[in-house]
């Protein structure tokens, strides 16, 4: 009888892949949808998935990757907490002959042969889109607007790039000022806490909140309501992700705009893992296409959005 490999070859089928996935944490609704997508896609694609969570701790994430290397998984994928500090563990994976996929967040390393592919979004573009909405919705181009920025995890690719893209557009509009940038860590709780702080300091001087994700925007909405102002009216709010809770807030007029960031990366990750396991080349950067949503558009799309 034929052994499994031979049988696969005989049938023209690929070998089963073992994928070690080091998820970054549970910080947001986006992340929950992302994790679900990975689990479902692995199941659907018959991938042997080892999924571990680093709870937003880089050391933990590195330790998880080392475990995967020890286990000799076929492919490692991870969503890097921050951009720097991965050289050592990636070199270990490379020495062990294990290809590494960057899931949703990019990294900064000298040697780009340390990773194989990135699957995710263009965060700089997301930041630009958020700022463009403000530019397009200012009553007069001479009106000044005071903006509070709620930033995601410090030194993470989405926080750095969403800030960059936003600032790039603002540079041509000197009437739009970021009066403070506060670290909200991509969580609802921290977003709320930082918004409370901003309100204490600036009160109704604040015209706009730019949140790097929906969860922090929802936190800001709560803080603004408790402060006695109307979110979406007295203070405009824009965010990134376009999750179901953002659609709800848009439909009730409490959020003004959200820029989509697609968390459903599971199918592409499984596809890439299979290709790598079977010795085929894959593109280095796979960027997902995305939309933006106004209050009217959110009302129409809400039912279709199940994360
Ligand atoms: O936008 C945010 C999450 O890395 C794209 O991380 C991801 C971001 C996402 O916590 O909600």
XYZ file of C-alpha atoms and ligand atoms in Angstrom:
318
model
C 0.000 0.000 0.000
C 1.094 3.614 -0.472
C 2.429 5.684 2.410
C 0.727 9.031 3.004
C 3.211 11.158 1.093
C 3.216 8.827 -1.837
C -0.525 8.612 -1.749
C -0.771 12.389 -1.818
C 1.610 12.516 -4.711
C -0.287 9.771 -6.420
C -3.536 11.711 -6.107
C -1.873 15.039 -6.869
C -2.857 16.239 -3.408
C -0.944 18.415 -0.984
C 0.348 17.285 2.372
C -1.431 18.341 5.545
C 0.075 21.495 7.057
C 0.795 22.165 10.708
C 0.480 25.906 11.321
C 1.548 27.549 14.571
C -0.287 30.843 15.021
C 0.871 33.263 17.742
C -2.107 35.595 18.106
C -1.313 38.968 19.647
C -4.166 39.282 22.155
C -7.895 39.823 22.722
C -7.862 43.604 22.691
C -10.724 44.370 20.315
C -13.802 43.198 18.416
C -11.613 43.219 15.318
C -9.237 40.772 16.996
C -12.046 38.429 18.041
C -13.286 38.316 14.442
C -9.727 37.737 13.243
C -9.183 34.805 15.620
C -12.546 33.283 14.648
C -11.678 33.593 10.981
C -8.366 31.780 11.535
C -10.008 28.923 13.459
C -12.804 28.490 10.903
C -10.517 28.644 7.903
C -8.100 26.093 9.413
C -11.000 23.757 10.002
C -12.362 24.274 6.520
C -8.978 23.861 4.859
C -7.998 20.866 6.972
C -4.983 22.659 8.433
C -3.626 21.413 11.759
C -3.749 24.714 13.671
C -1.826 25.323 16.894
C -3.245 28.602 18.184
C -1.727 30.449 21.166
C -2.467 33.899 22.537
C 0.249 36.332 23.715
C -2.118 38.672 25.608
C -0.404 41.742 24.167
C 2.995 40.839 25.573
C 5.987 40.647 23.244
C 8.055 38.308 25.422
C 5.146 35.938 25.593
C 4.684 36.100 21.837
C 8.363 35.284 21.298
C 8.139 32.381 23.772
C 5.141 30.997 21.860
C 7.063 31.187 18.592
C 10.007 29.368 20.186
C 7.634 26.601 21.265
C 6.417 26.286 17.695
C 10.000 26.043 16.458
C 10.689 23.312 19.013
C 7.571 21.444 17.910
C 8.804 21.689 14.309
C 5.556 23.069 12.908
C 5.598 23.501 9.116
C 4.753 27.206 9.091
C 4.530 29.939 11.743
C 2.161 32.891 11.464
C 1.910 35.724 13.957
C 0.385 39.131 14.407
C 3.345 41.128 15.745
C 2.525 43.225 18.806
C 5.070 45.913 17.872
C 7.286 46.620 14.862
C 10.717 46.057 16.431
C 12.555 43.329 18.298
C 11.883 40.204 16.240
C 15.293 39.491 14.674
C 16.446 36.816 17.085
C 13.369 34.616 17.061
C 12.911 35.027 13.306
C 16.513 33.982 12.757
C 15.839 30.883 14.863
C 12.830 30.046 12.697
C 14.859 30.606 9.560
C 17.660 28.363 10.830
C 15.060 25.678 11.516
C 13.739 26.055 7.957
C 10.303 27.261 9.093
C 8.748 29.992 6.936
C 7.036 32.838 8.813
C 3.903 34.707 7.730
C 3.138 38.144 9.189
C -0.564 38.320 9.874
C -2.189 41.769 9.779
C 0.766 43.754 11.193
C 4.117 44.428 9.563
C 7.514 44.613 11.254
C 10.740 46.567 10.826
C 13.796 44.335 10.477
C 17.077 44.934 8.605
C 16.893 41.602 6.840
C 13.581 41.059 5.087
C 14.455 37.467 4.267
C 13.546 36.720 7.902
C 9.861 36.637 6.969
C 8.097 35.206 3.960
C 4.824 37.036 3.441
C 2.621 39.746 4.896
C -1.161 39.402 4.693
C -3.126 42.443 5.805
C -4.096 46.048 5.229
C -2.495 49.318 4.256
C -2.712 51.201 7.555
C -1.251 54.439 6.203
C -4.040 54.567 3.648
C -6.612 53.962 6.404
C -5.250 56.979 8.291
C -5.435 59.099 5.144
C -9.051 58.088 4.565
C -10.011 59.030 8.113
C -8.442 62.484 7.723
C -9.965 62.989 4.290
C -13.448 62.627 5.767
C -12.719 65.538 8.111
C -11.394 67.673 5.275
C -14.497 66.914 3.179
C -16.922 67.633 6.018
C -15.585 70.897 7.390
C -18.213 73.556 6.788
C -15.616 76.012 5.659
C -11.998 75.328 4.872
C -11.117 78.228 7.169
C -12.855 76.802 10.245
C -10.416 75.527 12.805
C -10.971 72.123 14.346
C -9.397 70.731 17.486
C -8.747 67.033 17.220
C -8.084 64.475 19.933
C -6.268 61.385 18.674
C -6.760 58.086 20.507
C -3.808 55.926 19.572
C -3.542 52.162 19.418
C -0.791 50.056 21.015
C 2.449 52.056 21.193
C 4.960 51.082 18.480
C 2.520 48.727 16.754
C 2.315 48.994 12.971
C -1.375 49.986 12.894
C -0.897 52.769 15.476
C 2.244 54.135 13.839
C 0.880 54.024 10.300
C -2.621 55.263 11.060
C -1.033 58.257 12.752
C 1.264 58.820 9.785
C -1.416 58.681 7.091
C -3.683 60.983 9.079
C -0.929 63.544 9.641
C 0.059 63.458 6.005
C -3.375 64.733 4.949
C -3.511 67.270 7.794
C -0.258 68.824 6.671
C -2.107 70.496 3.810
C -4.848 71.811 6.098
C -3.440 74.166 8.695
C -6.850 74.773 10.238
C -6.999 71.201 11.554
C -5.025 70.706 14.763
C -4.327 67.610 16.805
C -4.434 69.140 20.282
C -3.526 65.895 22.047
C -2.665 62.272 21.265
C -3.400 59.752 23.988
C -2.550 56.067 24.239
C -5.719 53.973 24.268
C -4.115 50.583 23.511
C -6.894 49.617 21.069
C -9.247 48.809 23.977
C -12.648 50.218 24.867
C -11.693 50.716 28.517
C -8.481 52.599 27.821
C -10.148 54.620 25.064
C -12.822 55.716 27.512
C -10.304 56.556 30.218
C -8.208 58.666 27.844
C -11.262 60.466 26.521
C -12.291 61.321 30.080
C -8.831 62.780 30.569
C -9.077 64.799 27.379
C -12.511 66.135 28.346
C -11.255 67.207 31.756
C -8.466 69.132 30.096
C -10.127 70.576 27.003
C -13.886 70.174 27.569
C -16.059 71.460 24.762
C -13.042 72.875 22.931
C -12.767 69.417 21.390
C -14.362 69.253 17.941
C -13.284 65.863 16.651
C -12.025 62.538 17.988
C -9.895 60.372 15.724
C -9.713 56.856 17.202
C -7.312 54.306 15.713
C -9.986 51.636 16.169
C -13.719 51.231 16.812
C -13.377 49.961 20.378
C -11.631 53.139 21.513
C -14.253 55.179 19.641
C -17.018 53.370 21.542
C -15.166 54.120 24.780
C -14.935 57.770 23.739
C -18.670 57.851 22.984
C -19.400 56.640 26.516
C -17.069 59.236 28.031
C -18.580 62.071 25.995
C -22.133 61.097 26.978
C -21.195 60.893 30.643
C -19.595 64.315 30.338
C -22.894 65.664 29.064
C -22.058 66.312 25.416
C -23.552 64.639 22.354
C -21.186 62.272 20.525
C -21.545 62.595 16.764
C -22.981 66.108 17.083
C -21.089 68.235 19.619
C -17.991 66.159 19.074
C -17.555 64.303 15.784
C -15.959 60.862 15.954
C -14.172 58.893 13.294
C -12.562 55.500 13.666
C -11.074 52.517 11.895
C -12.133 48.822 11.577
C -15.847 49.012 10.600
C -17.051 46.344 13.015
C -20.695 45.736 13.797
C -20.584 47.894 16.926
C -19.299 50.791 14.863
C -22.173 50.282 12.424
C -24.618 50.423 15.339
C -23.057 53.641 16.613
C -23.124 55.087 13.098
C -26.773 54.189 12.662
C -27.719 55.993 15.883
C -25.666 59.033 14.883
C -23.095 58.719 17.672
C -20.230 57.874 15.353
C -19.647 59.831 12.145
C -17.410 57.690 9.981
C -15.475 54.427 10.020
C -12.758 53.174 7.711
C -12.827 49.461 7.029
C -9.987 47.170 8.056
C -10.759 43.574 7.150
C -10.100 41.016 9.933
C -11.193 37.982 7.907
C -7.703 36.894 6.964
C -8.081 33.191 7.808
C -8.647 31.861 4.268
C -5.664 33.741 2.837
C -3.406 32.642 5.685
C -4.358 28.960 5.228
C -3.823 29.268 1.507
C -0.383 30.788 2.014
C 0.587 28.151 4.614
C -0.355 25.369 2.198
C 1.610 26.883 -0.650
C 4.673 27.269 1.551
C 4.444 23.737 2.910
C 4.327 22.430 -0.635
C 7.334 24.409 -1.716
C 5.563 26.959 -3.861
C 6.363 30.661 -3.921
C 3.865 33.247 -2.727
C 3.783 37.046 -3.073
C 5.598 38.921 -0.319
C 2.764 41.364 0.365
C -0.907 40.474 0.057
C -3.043 43.562 0.712
C -6.803 43.285 1.263
C -9.118 45.778 -0.408
C -11.351 47.827 1.852
C -14.152 50.394 1.985
C -15.310 53.271 4.185
C -18.750 53.765 5.787
C -20.862 56.839 6.487
C -23.938 56.802 8.753
C -26.260 56.164 5.791
C -24.104 53.404 4.380
C -23.817 51.727 7.786
C -27.608 51.457 8.052
C -27.673 49.511 4.803
C -24.674 47.304 5.517
C -25.293 46.577 9.202
C -27.158 43.299 8.771
C -24.429 41.871 6.596
C -21.722 42.577 9.150
C -21.492 39.698 11.588
C -18.414 40.759 13.549
O -7.440 47.593 13.786
C -7.402 46.877 16.048
C -6.698 45.710 16.634
O -3.767 45.011 13.931
C -5.309 45.653 12.281
O -5.447 45.701 15.970
C -5.103 45.254 13.694
C -5.631 46.238 14.701
C -7.107 46.556 14.621
O -6.725 45.580 17.926
O -8.747 46.926 16.367
